[in-house]
PDB file of C-alpha atoms and ligand atoms in Angstrom:
ATOM      1  CA  UNK A   1     -19.315  -4.779 -10.569  1.00 64.00           C
ATOM      2  CA  UNK A   2     -18.271  -1.666 -12.697  1.00 65.00           C
ATOM      3  CA  UNK A   3     -15.188  -3.410 -14.246  1.00 68.00           C
ATOM      4  CA  UNK A   4     -16.573  -5.659 -16.895  1.00 68.00           C
ATOM      5  CA  UNK A   5     -17.419  -6.442 -20.496  1.00 64.00           C
ATOM      6  CA  UNK A   6     -14.667  -4.931 -22.859  1.00 70.00           C
ATOM      7  CA  UNK A   7     -12.683  -3.084 -20.173  1.00 84.00           C
ATOM      8  CA  UNK A   8      -9.082  -4.034 -19.432  1.00 93.00           C
ATOM      9  CA  UNK A   9      -6.353  -2.996 -17.073  1.00 95.00           C
ATOM     10  CA  UNK A  10      -2.802  -2.419 -17.926  1.00 97.00           C
ATOM     11  CA  UNK A  11       0.184  -2.457 -15.426  1.00 98.00           C
ATOM     12  CA  UNK A  12       2.994   0.123 -16.343  1.00 98.00           C
ATOM     13  CA  UNK A  13       5.984  -1.542 -14.554  1.00 98.00           C
ATOM     14  CA  UNK A  14       5.569  -5.023 -13.284  1.00 95.00           C
ATOM     15  CA  UNK A  15       7.544  -5.561 -10.027  1.00 95.00           C
ATOM     16  CA  UNK A  16       6.508  -6.633  -6.734  1.00 90.00           C
ATOM     17  CA  UNK A  17       3.544  -4.361  -6.255  1.00 89.00           C
ATOM     18  CA  UNK A  18       2.216  -4.835  -9.550  1.00 94.00           C
ATOM     19  CA  UNK A  19       2.762  -8.551  -9.316  1.00 93.00           C
ATOM     20  CA  UNK A  20       0.867  -8.701  -5.947  1.00 87.00           C
ATOM     21  CA  UNK A  21      -2.261  -6.851  -7.534  1.00 90.00           C
ATOM     22  CA  UNK A  22      -2.361  -9.259 -10.737  1.00 93.00           C
ATOM     23  CA  UNK A  23      -2.143 -12.359  -8.440  1.00 91.00           C
ATOM     24  CA  UNK A  24      -5.099 -11.033  -6.445  1.00 88.00           C
ATOM     25  CA  UNK A  25      -6.989 -10.069  -9.545  1.00 89.00           C
ATOM     26  CA  UNK A  26      -6.588 -13.468 -11.164  1.00 91.00           C
ATOM     27  CA  UNK A  27      -6.725 -15.664  -8.209  1.00 89.00           C
ATOM     28  CA  UNK A  28     -10.043 -13.946  -6.886  1.00 86.00           C
ATOM     29  CA  UNK A  29     -11.290 -14.071 -10.712  1.00 87.00           C
ATOM     30  CA  UNK A  30     -11.899 -10.269 -10.618  1.00 87.00           C
ATOM     31  CA  UNK A  31     -10.751 -10.033 -14.108  1.00 91.00           C
ATOM     32  CA  UNK A  32      -9.662 -12.813 -16.528  1.00 92.00           C
ATOM     33  CA  UNK A  33      -6.186 -12.942 -17.675  1.00 95.00           C
ATOM     34  CA  UNK A  34      -6.914 -11.739 -21.201  1.00 95.00           C
ATOM     35  CA  UNK A  35      -8.018  -8.628 -19.922  1.00 95.00           C
ATOM     36  CA  UNK A  36      -4.668  -7.573 -18.108  1.00 96.00           C
ATOM     37  CA  UNK A  37      -1.950  -5.824 -19.894  1.00 97.00           C
ATOM     38  CA  UNK A  38       1.701  -5.349 -18.614  1.00 98.00           C
ATOM     39  CA  UNK A  39       4.867  -3.325 -19.985  1.00 98.00           C
ATOM     40  CA  UNK A  40       7.930  -3.186 -18.173  1.00 98.00           C
ATOM     41  CA  UNK A  41      11.389  -1.473 -18.717  1.00 96.00           C
ATOM     42  CA  UNK A  42      13.223  -4.741 -19.139  1.00 95.00           C
ATOM     43  CA  UNK A  43      11.494  -7.968 -20.596  1.00 93.00           C
ATOM     44  CA  UNK A  44      12.104 -10.624 -18.072  1.00 95.00           C
ATOM     45  CA  UNK A  45       9.129 -10.068 -15.589  1.00 97.00           C
ATOM     46  CA  UNK A  46       6.428  -9.727 -18.403  1.00 97.00           C
ATOM     47  CA  UNK A  47       7.589 -12.985 -19.877  1.00 97.00           C
ATOM     48  CA  UNK A  48       7.399 -14.649 -16.482  1.00 97.00           C
ATOM     49  CA  UNK A  49       3.926 -13.347 -15.693  1.00 97.00           C
ATOM     50  CA  UNK A  50       2.653 -14.223 -19.187  1.00 97.00           C
ATOM     51  CA  UNK A  51       4.045 -17.930 -18.327  1.00 97.00           C
ATOM     52  CA  UNK A  52       2.563 -17.753 -15.033  1.00 97.00           C
ATOM     53  CA  UNK A  53      -0.872 -16.397 -15.642  1.00 97.00           C
ATOM     54  CA  UNK A  54      -1.506 -15.964 -19.422  1.00 97.00           C
ATOM     55  CA  UNK A  55      -1.595 -12.256 -19.219  1.00 97.00           C
ATOM     56  CA  UNK A  56      -0.706  -9.901 -22.434  1.00 97.00           C
ATOM     57  CA  UNK A  57       2.755  -8.293 -22.815  1.00 98.00           C
ATOM     58  CA  UNK A  58       2.377  -4.784 -24.263  1.00 97.00           C
ATOM     59  CA  UNK A  59       5.531  -4.101 -26.230  1.00 95.00           C
ATOM     60  CA  UNK A  60       5.824  -0.563 -24.943  1.00 96.00           C
ATOM     61  CA  UNK A  61       4.286   1.835 -22.471  1.00 97.00           C
ATOM     62  CA  UNK A  62       2.250   3.678 -25.639  1.00 97.00           C
ATOM     63  CA  UNK A  63       0.700   0.119 -26.535  1.00 97.00           C
ATOM     64  CA  UNK A  64      -0.282  -0.452 -22.917  1.00 97.00           C
ATOM     65  CA  UNK A  65      -2.111   2.945 -22.813  1.00 96.00           C
ATOM     66  CA  UNK A  66      -3.852   2.188 -26.049  1.00 95.00           C
ATOM     67  CA  UNK A  67      -4.959  -1.403 -24.874  1.00 95.00           C
ATOM     68  CA  UNK A  68      -6.156  -0.575 -21.422  1.00 95.00           C
ATOM     69  CA  UNK A  69      -8.871   1.642 -20.104  1.00 93.00           C
ATOM     70  CA  UNK A  70      -7.513   1.753 -16.486  1.00 95.00           C
ATOM     71  CA  UNK A  71      -3.579   2.160 -16.318  1.00 96.00           C
ATOM     72  CA  UNK A  72      -1.869   1.506 -13.138  1.00 97.00           C
ATOM     73  CA  UNK A  73       1.405   3.083 -12.766  1.00 97.00           C
ATOM     74  CA  UNK A  74       3.688   0.870 -10.885  1.00 97.00           C
ATOM     75  CA  UNK A  75       7.122   1.925 -11.308  1.00 97.00           C
ATOM     76  CA  UNK A  76       9.167   3.504  -8.501  1.00 94.00           C
ATOM     77  CA  UNK A  77       8.604   7.233  -7.775  1.00 93.00           C
ATOM     78  CA  UNK A  78      11.851   8.379  -9.392  1.00 93.00           C
ATOM     79  CA  UNK A  79      10.873   6.564 -12.753  1.00 95.00           C
ATOM     80  CA  UNK A  80       7.409   7.781 -12.928  1.00 96.00           C
ATOM     81  CA  UNK A  81       7.514  11.155 -14.365  1.00 95.00           C
ATOM     82  CA  UNK A  82       9.946  10.392 -17.176  1.00 95.00           C
ATOM     83  CA  UNK A  83       7.868   7.470 -18.214  1.00 96.00           C
ATOM     84  CA  UNK A  84       4.600   9.270 -18.446  1.00 95.00           C
ATOM     85  CA  UNK A  85       6.088  12.619 -20.029  1.00 94.00           C
ATOM     86  CA  UNK A  86       6.044  11.144 -23.494  1.00 95.00           C
ATOM     87  CA  UNK A  87       2.674   9.588 -23.431  1.00 94.00           C
ATOM     88  CA  UNK A  88       0.703  12.793 -23.369  1.00 89.00           C
ATOM     89  CA  UNK A  89      -0.827  12.503 -26.817  1.00 90.00           C
ATOM     90  CA  UNK A  90      -1.676   8.722 -26.324  1.00 94.00           C
ATOM     91  CA  UNK A  91      -3.832   8.804 -23.409  1.00 93.00           C
ATOM     92  CA  UNK A  92      -7.536   9.687 -24.101  1.00 91.00           C
ATOM     93  CA  UNK A  93      -9.268  12.403 -22.358  1.00 85.00           C
ATOM     94  CA  UNK A  94     -10.913  10.902 -19.055  1.00 81.00           C
ATOM     95  CA  UNK A  95      -9.021   7.715 -18.996  1.00 91.00           C
ATOM     96  CA  UNK A  96      -8.388   6.273 -15.659  1.00 94.00           C
ATOM     97  CA  UNK A  97      -4.951   6.252 -14.280  1.00 96.00           C
ATOM     98  CA  UNK A  98      -4.006   4.949 -10.810  1.00 97.00           C
ATOM     99  CA  UNK A  99      -0.508   6.130  -9.467  1.00 97.00           C
ATOM    100  CA  UNK A 100       1.062   3.921  -6.561  1.00 96.00           C
ATOM    101  CA  UNK A 101       3.703   6.432  -6.040  1.00 95.00           C
ATOM    102  CA  UNK A 102       4.853   7.723  -2.645  1.00 92.00           C
ATOM    103  CA  UNK A 103       5.660  11.597  -2.813  1.00 90.00           C
ATOM    104  CA  UNK A 104       4.371  12.546  -6.300  1.00 94.00           C
ATOM    105  CA  UNK A 105       1.197  14.692  -5.555  1.00 93.00           C
ATOM    106  CA  UNK A 106      -2.025  14.755  -7.565  1.00 94.00           C
ATOM    107  CA  UNK A 107      -1.054  18.476  -8.649  1.00 93.00           C
ATOM    108  CA  UNK A 108       2.358  17.268  -9.965  1.00 94.00           C
ATOM    109  CA  UNK A 109       0.643  14.173 -11.803  1.00 95.00           C
ATOM    110  CA  UNK A 110      -2.185  16.502 -13.461  1.00 94.00           C
ATOM    111  CA  UNK A 111       0.606  19.173 -14.429  1.00 93.00           C
ATOM    112  CA  UNK A 112       2.288  16.455 -16.574  1.00 93.00           C
ATOM    113  CA  UNK A 113      -0.897  14.569 -17.667  1.00 93.00           C
ATOM    114  CA  UNK A 114      -3.964  16.817 -17.290  1.00 90.00           C
ATOM    115  CA  UNK A 115      -7.513  15.859 -18.206  1.00 81.00           C
ATOM    116  CA  UNK A 116      -7.277  12.341 -17.065  1.00 85.00           C
ATOM    117  CA  UNK A 117      -9.204  10.626 -14.153  1.00 93.00           C
ATOM    118  CA  UNK A 118      -6.668  10.430 -11.651  1.00 96.00           C
ATOM    119  CA  UNK A 119      -6.495   8.097  -8.326  1.00 96.00           C
ATOM    120  CA  UNK A 120      -3.479   8.025  -5.877  1.00 97.00           C
ATOM    121  CA  UNK A 121      -3.313   4.762  -4.033  1.00 96.00           C
ATOM    122  CA  UNK A 122      -1.044   3.308  -1.321  1.00 96.00           C
ATOM    123  CA  UNK A 123      -1.148  -0.474  -0.677  1.00 93.00           C
ATOM    124  CA  UNK A 124       0.767  -1.854   2.162  1.00 93.00           C
ATOM    125  CA  UNK A 125       2.975  -5.010   1.905  1.00 90.00           C
ATOM    126  CA  UNK A 126       0.278  -7.669   3.690  1.00 92.00           C
ATOM    127  CA  UNK A 127      -1.618  -6.872   0.439  1.00 89.00           C
ATOM    128  CA  UNK A 128       0.912  -9.705  -0.803  1.00 86.00           C
ATOM    129  CA  UNK A 129      -1.204 -12.206   1.169  1.00 89.00           C
ATOM    130  CA  UNK A 130      -4.706 -10.514   0.813  1.00 89.00           C
ATOM    131  CA  UNK A 131      -4.395  -9.168   4.365  1.00 92.00           C
ATOM    132  CA  UNK A 132      -3.517  -5.618   3.293  1.00 93.00           C
ATOM    133  CA  UNK A 133      -4.824  -2.003   3.365  1.00 96.00           C
ATOM    134  CA  UNK A 134      -5.305   0.000   0.323  1.00 96.00           C
ATOM    135  CA  UNK A 135      -5.757   3.737   0.794  1.00 97.00           C
ATOM    136  CA  UNK A 136      -6.861   5.876  -2.086  1.00 97.00           C
ATOM    137  CA  UNK A 137      -7.446   9.556  -3.022  1.00 97.00           C
ATOM    138  CA  UNK A 138      -9.105  11.201  -5.774  1.00 96.00           C
ATOM    139  CA  UNK A 139     -10.346  14.701  -6.195  1.00 93.00           C
ATOM    140  CA  UNK A 140     -13.202  13.563  -8.597  1.00 89.00           C
ATOM    141  CA  UNK A 141     -16.541  13.247  -7.208  1.00 88.00           C
ATOM    142  CA  UNK A 142     -17.358  10.200  -9.142  1.00 89.00           C
ATOM    143  CA  UNK A 143     -18.784   7.180  -7.428  1.00 92.00           C
ATOM    144  CA  UNK A 144     -17.761   5.033 -10.276  1.00 92.00           C
ATOM    145  CA  UNK A 145     -14.076   5.263  -9.317  1.00 93.00           C
ATOM    146  CA  UNK A 146     -14.877   4.571  -5.628  1.00 94.00           C
ATOM    147  CA  UNK A 147     -16.840   1.363  -7.045  1.00 93.00           C
ATOM    148  CA  UNK A 148     -13.882   0.495  -9.360  1.00 93.00           C
ATOM    149  CA  UNK A 149     -11.462   0.838  -6.657  1.00 93.00           C
ATOM    150  CA  UNK A 150     -13.488  -1.391  -4.239  1.00 92.00           C
ATOM    151  CA  UNK A 151     -13.977  -4.038  -7.082  1.00 90.00           C
ATOM    152  CA  UNK A 152     -10.448  -4.177  -8.174  1.00 90.00           C
ATOM    153  CA  UNK A 153      -8.675  -4.064  -4.916  1.00 91.00           C
ATOM    154  CA  UNK A 154     -10.894  -5.734  -2.389  1.00 89.00           C
ATOM    155  CA  UNK A 155      -9.134  -9.147  -2.858  1.00 87.00           C
ATOM    156  CA  UNK A 156      -6.007  -7.416  -1.665  1.00 89.00           C
ATOM    157  CA  UNK A 157      -7.639  -6.612   1.766  1.00 94.00           C
ATOM    158  CA  UNK A 158      -9.624  -3.580   3.063  1.00 96.00           C
ATOM    159  CA  UNK A 159      -9.845  -0.467   0.808  1.00 96.00           C
ATOM    160  CA  UNK A 160     -10.217   3.157   2.535  1.00 97.00           C
ATOM    161  CA  UNK A 161     -11.051   6.288   0.799  1.00 97.00           C
ATOM    162  CA  UNK A 162      -9.051   9.266   2.062  1.00 97.00           C
ATOM    163  CA  UNK A 163     -10.344  12.778   2.327  1.00 95.00           C
ATOM    164  CA  UNK A 164      -7.084  14.707   0.987  1.00 95.00           C
ATOM    165  CA  UNK A 165      -3.552  14.304   0.383  1.00 94.00           C
ATOM    166  CA  UNK A 166      -2.708  15.311   4.115  1.00 94.00           C
ATOM    167  CA  UNK A 167      -4.711  12.098   5.196  1.00 96.00           C
ATOM    168  CA  UNK A 168      -3.144  10.164   2.340  1.00 97.00           C
ATOM    169  CA  UNK A 169       0.237  10.912   3.732  1.00 95.00           C
ATOM    170  CA  UNK A 170      -0.598   9.995   7.427  1.00 96.00           C
ATOM    171  CA  UNK A 171      -2.261   6.690   6.070  1.00 97.00           C
ATOM    172  CA  UNK A 172       0.971   6.199   4.098  1.00 96.00           C
ATOM    173  CA  UNK A 173       2.938   6.833   7.336  1.00 97.00           C
ATOM    174  CA  UNK A 174       0.684   4.788   9.702  1.00 97.00           C
ATOM    175  CA  UNK A 175      -0.244   2.008   7.587  1.00 97.00           C
ATOM    176  CA  UNK A 176       2.189   1.233   4.914  1.00 95.00           C
ATOM    177  CA  UNK A 177       5.587   2.578   6.612  1.00 96.00           C
ATOM    178  CA  UNK A 178       3.819   1.260   9.771  1.00 97.00           C
ATOM    179  CA  UNK A 179       4.220  -2.023   8.890  1.00 97.00           C
ATOM    180  CA  UNK A 180       8.088  -1.632   9.126  1.00 97.00           C
ATOM    181  CA  UNK A 181       7.534   0.283  12.469  1.00 97.00           C
ATOM    182  CA  UNK A 182       5.541  -2.766  13.671  1.00 98.00           C
ATOM    183  CA  UNK A 183       8.430  -5.127  12.600  1.00 98.00           C
ATOM    184  CA  UNK A 184      10.919  -2.671  14.457  1.00 97.00           C
ATOM    185  CA  UNK A 185       8.887  -3.404  17.708  1.00 97.00           C
ATOM    186  CA  UNK A 186       8.666  -7.063  17.078  1.00 98.00           C
ATOM    187  CA  UNK A 187      12.398  -7.206  16.827  1.00 98.00           C
ATOM    188  CA  UNK A 188      12.477  -5.573  20.438  1.00 97.00           C
ATOM    189  CA  UNK A 189      10.201  -8.211  21.786  1.00 97.00           C
ATOM    190  CA  UNK A 190      12.047 -11.106  19.825  1.00 98.00           C
ATOM    191  CA  UNK A 191      15.725  -9.843  21.038  1.00 98.00           C
ATOM    192  CA  UNK A 192      14.586  -9.434  24.599  1.00 98.00           C
ATOM    193  CA  UNK A 193      13.460 -13.130  24.604  1.00 98.00           C
ATOM    194  CA  UNK A 194      16.570 -14.549  23.008  1.00 98.00           C
ATOM    195  CA  UNK A 195      18.618 -12.729  25.727  1.00 98.00           C
ATOM    196  CA  UNK A 196      16.547 -14.885  28.144  1.00 98.00           C
ATOM    197  CA  UNK A 197      17.655 -18.072  26.271  1.00 98.00           C
ATOM    198  CA  UNK A 198      14.857 -18.850  23.755  1.00 98.00           C
ATOM    199  CA  UNK A 199      16.139 -20.100  20.249  1.00 98.00           C
ATOM    200  CA  UNK A 200      15.750 -17.399  17.582  1.00 98.00           C
ATOM    201  CA  UNK A 201      12.969 -19.337  15.661  1.00 98.00           C
ATOM    202  CA  UNK A 202      11.042 -19.932  18.940  1.00 98.00           C
ATOM    203  CA  UNK A 203      11.377 -16.242  19.869  1.00 98.00           C
ATOM    204  CA  UNK A 204      10.142 -15.182  16.447  1.00 98.00           C
ATOM    205  CA  UNK A 205       7.193 -17.387  16.556  1.00 98.00           C
ATOM    206  CA  UNK A 206       6.179 -16.340  20.203  1.00 98.00           C
ATOM    207  CA  UNK A 207       6.487 -12.673  19.037  1.00 98.00           C
ATOM    208  CA  UNK A 208       4.493 -13.006  15.961  1.00 98.00           C
ATOM    209  CA  UNK A 209       1.877 -14.898  17.997  1.00 98.00           C
ATOM    210  CA  UNK A 210       1.646 -12.334  20.529  1.00 98.00           C
ATOM    211  CA  UNK A 211       1.178  -9.355  18.008  1.00 98.00           C
ATOM    212  CA  UNK A 212      -1.139 -11.626  16.037  1.00 98.00           C
ATOM    213  CA  UNK A 213      -3.269 -12.609  19.088  1.00 98.00           C
ATOM    214  CA  UNK A 214      -3.547  -9.166  20.427  1.00 98.00           C
ATOM    215  CA  UNK A 215      -4.856  -8.098  17.080  1.00 97.00           C
ATOM    216  CA  UNK A 216      -7.148 -11.032  16.584  1.00 96.00           C
ATOM    217  CA  UNK A 217      -8.611 -10.681  20.151  1.00 97.00           C
ATOM    218  CA  UNK A 218      -9.239  -6.804  19.596  1.00 97.00           C
ATOM    219  CA  UNK A 219     -10.977  -7.778  16.397  1.00 95.00           C
ATOM    220  CA  UNK A 220     -13.207 -10.409  17.981  1.00 96.00           C
ATOM    221  CA  UNK A 221     -14.093  -8.044  21.026  1.00 96.00           C
ATOM    222  CA  UNK A 222     -16.811  -6.077  19.284  1.00 90.00           C
ATOM    223  CA  UNK A 223     -16.934  -2.469  20.226  1.00 91.00           C
ATOM    224  CA  UNK A 224     -14.278  -2.555  22.935  1.00 96.00           C
ATOM    225  CA  UNK A 225     -11.785   0.301  22.618  1.00 97.00           C
ATOM    226  CA  UNK A 226      -7.896  -0.642  22.769  1.00 97.00           C
ATOM    227  CA  UNK A 227      -7.907   1.174  26.277  1.00 96.00           C
ATOM    228  CA  UNK A 228     -10.420  -1.189  27.591  1.00 97.00           C
ATOM    229  CA  UNK A 229      -8.682  -4.350  26.167  1.00 97.00           C
ATOM    230  CA  UNK A 230      -5.529  -2.935  27.681  1.00 96.00           C
ATOM    231  CA  UNK A 231      -7.192  -2.564  31.051  1.00 95.00           C
ATOM    232  CA  UNK A 232      -8.398  -6.306  31.041  1.00 94.00           C
ATOM    233  CA  UNK A 233      -4.622  -7.201  30.947  1.00 95.00           C
ATOM    234  CA  UNK A 234      -3.360  -4.703  33.469  1.00 94.00           C
ATOM    235  CA  UNK A 235      -4.537  -5.156  36.931  1.00 89.00           C
ATOM    236  CA  UNK A 236      -3.725  -2.492  39.513  1.00 89.00           C
ATOM    237  CA  UNK A 237      -0.278  -2.591  40.976  1.00 91.00           C
ATOM    238  CA  UNK A 238       0.283  -5.968  38.990  1.00 94.00           C
ATOM    239  CA  UNK A 239       2.915  -7.072  36.530  1.00 96.00           C
ATOM    240  CA  UNK A 240       1.575  -5.531  33.296  1.00 95.00           C
ATOM    241  CA  UNK A 241       0.769  -2.213  35.015  1.00 95.00           C
ATOM    242  CA  UNK A 242       4.385  -2.035  36.114  1.00 96.00           C
ATOM    243  CA  UNK A 243       5.661  -2.295  32.613  1.00 96.00           C
ATOM    244  CA  UNK A 244       3.206   0.051  31.271  1.00 96.00           C
ATOM    245  CA  UNK A 245       3.919   2.600  33.691  1.00 95.00           C
ATOM    246  CA  UNK A 246       7.451   2.379  32.793  1.00 96.00           C
ATOM    247  CA  UNK A 247       6.716   2.701  28.975  1.00 95.00           C
ATOM    248  CA  UNK A 248       4.903   5.708  29.820  1.00 95.00           C
ATOM    249  CA  UNK A 249       7.419   7.207  32.087  1.00 95.00           C
ATOM    250  CA  UNK A 250      10.037   6.782  29.120  1.00 93.00           C
ATOM    251  CA  UNK A 251       7.661   8.544  26.716  1.00 94.00           C
ATOM    252  CA  UNK A 252       7.374   5.992  24.233  1.00 93.00           C
ATOM    253  CA  UNK A 253       4.543   7.739  22.590  1.00 95.00           C
ATOM    254  CA  UNK A 254       6.735  10.832  22.079  1.00 96.00           C
ATOM    255  CA  UNK A 255       9.519   8.793  20.194  1.00 94.00           C
ATOM    256  CA  UNK A 256       6.896   6.890  18.243  1.00 95.00           C
ATOM    257  CA  UNK A 257       5.291  10.358  17.288  1.00 96.00           C
ATOM    258  CA  UNK A 258       8.592  12.030  16.475  1.00 97.00           C
ATOM    259  CA  UNK A 259       9.388   8.832  14.122  1.00 96.00           C
ATOM    260  CA  UNK A 260       5.869   9.341  12.265  1.00 96.00           C
ATOM    261  CA  UNK A 261       6.626  12.958  11.701  1.00 96.00           C
ATOM    262  CA  UNK A 262      10.014  12.188  10.434  1.00 96.00           C
ATOM    263  CA  UNK A 263       8.464   9.842   7.784  1.00 96.00           C
ATOM    264  CA  UNK A 264       5.931  12.331   6.831  1.00 95.00           C
ATOM    265  CA  UNK A 265       8.588  15.087   6.299  1.00 94.00           C
ATOM    266  CA  UNK A 266      10.530  12.527   4.141  1.00 93.00           C
ATOM    267  CA  UNK A 267       7.590  12.196   2.171  1.00 89.00           C
ATOM    268  CA  UNK A 268       7.181  16.189   1.561  1.00 90.00           C
ATOM    269  CA  UNK A 269      10.932  16.296   0.781  1.00 91.00           C
ATOM    270  CA  UNK A 270      10.302  13.462  -1.982  1.00 87.00           C
ATOM    271  CA  UNK A 271       7.461  15.550  -3.079  1.00 84.00           C
ATOM    272  CA  UNK A 272       9.668  18.621  -3.656  1.00 86.00           C
ATOM    273  CA  UNK A 273      12.060  16.756  -5.615  1.00 86.00           C
ATOM    274  CA  UNK A 274       9.515  14.786  -7.753  1.00 82.00           C
ATOM    275  CA  UNK A 275       7.694  17.687  -9.549  1.00 80.00           C
TER     276      UNK A 275
HETATM  277  N1  NAP B 301       6.313  -2.808  -2.750  1.00 73.79           N
HETATM  278  C1  NAP B 301       5.713  -2.335  -1.846  1.00 73.79           C
HETATM  279  O1  NAP B 301       5.533  -2.829  -0.624  1.00 73.79           O
HETATM  280  C2  NAP B 301       4.992  -0.871  -2.258  1.00 73.79           C
HETATM  281  C3  NAP B 301       3.991  -0.566  -1.251  1.00 73.79           C
HETATM  282  C4  NAP B 301       3.248   0.604  -1.538  1.00 73.79           C
HETATM  283  C5  NAP B 301       3.379   1.262  -2.703  1.00 73.79           C
HETATM  284  N2  NAP B 301       4.586   0.838  -3.531  1.00 73.79           N
HETATM  285  C6  NAP B 301       4.681   1.621  -4.839  1.00 73.79           C
HETATM  286  O2  NAP B 301       4.507   0.764  -5.918  1.00 73.79           O
HETATM  287  C7  NAP B 301       5.410   1.183  -7.020  1.00 73.79           C
HETATM  288  C8  NAP B 301       6.251   0.008  -7.167  1.00 73.79           C
HETATM  289  O3  NAP B 301       7.037  -0.515  -6.387  1.00 73.79           O
HETATM  290  P1  NAP B 301       7.485  -1.864  -6.437  1.00 73.79           P
HETATM  291  O4  NAP B 301       8.058  -2.215  -4.938  1.00 73.79           O
HETATM  292  O5  NAP B 301       6.528  -3.035  -7.171  1.00 73.79           O
HETATM  293  O6  NAP B 301       8.921  -1.487  -7.296  1.00 73.79           O
HETATM  294  P2  NAP B 301       9.619  -2.638  -8.214  1.00 73.79           P
HETATM  295  O7  NAP B 301       9.755  -3.972  -7.736  1.00 73.79           O
HETATM  296  O8  NAP B 301      11.097  -1.963  -8.368  1.00 73.79           O
HETATM  297  O9  NAP B 301       9.028  -2.627  -9.714  1.00 73.79           O
HETATM  298  C9  NAP B 301       8.958  -1.431 -10.397  1.00 73.79           C
HETATM  299  C10 NAP B 301       9.147  -1.845 -11.803  1.00 73.79           C
HETATM  300  O10 NAP B 301       9.000  -0.735 -12.913  1.00 73.79           O
HETATM  301  C11 NAP B 301       9.619  -0.836 -13.884  1.00 73.79           C
HETATM  302  N3  NAP B 301       9.930   0.168 -14.518  1.00 73.79           N
HETATM  303  C12 NAP B 301      10.676   1.261 -14.233  1.00 73.79           C
HETATM  304  N4  NAP B 301      10.684   2.287 -15.250  1.00 73.79           N
HETATM  305  C13 NAP B 301       9.912   1.865 -16.067  1.00 73.79           C
HETATM  306  C14 NAP B 301       9.467   2.483 -17.457  1.00 73.79           C
HETATM  307  N5  NAP B 301       9.558   3.557 -17.688  1.00 73.79           N
HETATM  308  N6  NAP B 301       8.346   1.825 -18.096  1.00 73.79           N
HETATM  309  C15 NAP B 301       7.990   0.614 -17.722  1.00 73.79           C
HETATM  310  N7  NAP B 301       8.459   0.085 -16.556  1.00 73.79           N
HETATM  311  C16 NAP B 301       9.335   0.750 -15.737  1.00 73.79           C
HETATM  312  C17 NAP B 301      10.832  -1.948 -13.338  1.00 73.79           C
HETATM  313  O11 NAP B 301      11.415  -2.500 -14.681  1.00 73.79           O
HETATM  314  P3  NAP B 301      12.817  -3.375 -14.384  1.00 73.79           P
HETATM  315  O12 NAP B 301      12.624  -4.823 -14.271  1.00 73.79           O
HETATM  316  O13 NAP B 301      13.572  -3.068 -15.597  1.00 73.79           O
HETATM  317  O14 NAP B 301      13.572  -2.791 -13.089  1.00 73.79           O
HETATM  318  C18 NAP B 301      10.198  -2.581 -12.311  1.00 73.79           C
HETATM  319  O15 NAP B 301       9.882  -3.824 -12.879  1.00 73.79           O
HETATM  320  C19 NAP B 301       6.284   2.173  -6.252  1.00 73.79           C
HETATM  321  O16 NAP B 301       5.770   3.449  -6.581  1.00 73.79           O
HETATM  322  C20 NAP B 301       6.166   2.019  -4.834  1.00 73.79           C
HETATM  323  O17 NAP B 301       6.406   3.308  -4.053  1.00 73.79           O
HETATM  324  C21 NAP B 301       5.236  -0.331  -3.292  1.00 73.79           C
END
């Protein structure tokens, strides 16, 4: 455990994502509440978090940076650069800063605050229940940073180190936006069952259990590939096979690829705007 002793962590911005991380850190006893600091644009959320968990409130972003060895930038991407620009003289060299923002590249972050040890991180929403994925990228060959990420963010789910920012973007599209894409498909499943007379809550439950069961079966099936698992459901000239053939004929894969590419392009557009 690298994060111990006198180390403390600060969250600049304490909205949904920061709150999910703080909850994971405290409930899993990764860091005691006294070692956690938060600052926020408006005062309501920090007070609520202090009352709930006993964490510390920093009265300004400047104070947060002075108190915390590791600083997590947890505001929306459009607020981030304006928030860090005045802090150049306050960060100490080699302080560790974790950006959760989509669309702000490491180069841009370093242009605004050089000399820091930067990590870009992308958690997905199932981190809210400890079942998430946390992808991260750093250009520093520093195993301390890997251990730090693993120690701090394991309670939220699995952590995955990404080899460059292209891979970071594809992780973001597939695993973070991807949660939204999976819900889109679940909605199609659910609506089809509603058309056949299922009540909405029953249709939703059956849809969730179908996706959950498929995932859990694959997880429990050792080294079987997804294709092998699919073959076990689909017998030659059977019902599943007929549906699968139709899916392939209507090129569902192509539609999904286009959706993934479009999401990636939007990220690149944001990166151009947020410099
Ligand atoms: N939520 C997700 O599922 C998710 C997933 C992956 C990544 N992320 C990333 O995580 C980051 C945070 O997202 P979120 O959903 O947690 O956003 P959020 O709920 O809107 O929280 C952002 C917080 O930042 C505060 N803030 C804004 N400007 C500030 C400043 N200059 N100084 C200090 N605090 C400031 C806001 O304060 P106010 O209370 O005044 O508004 C708000 O509480 C974003 O970069 C997002 O892309 C989120």
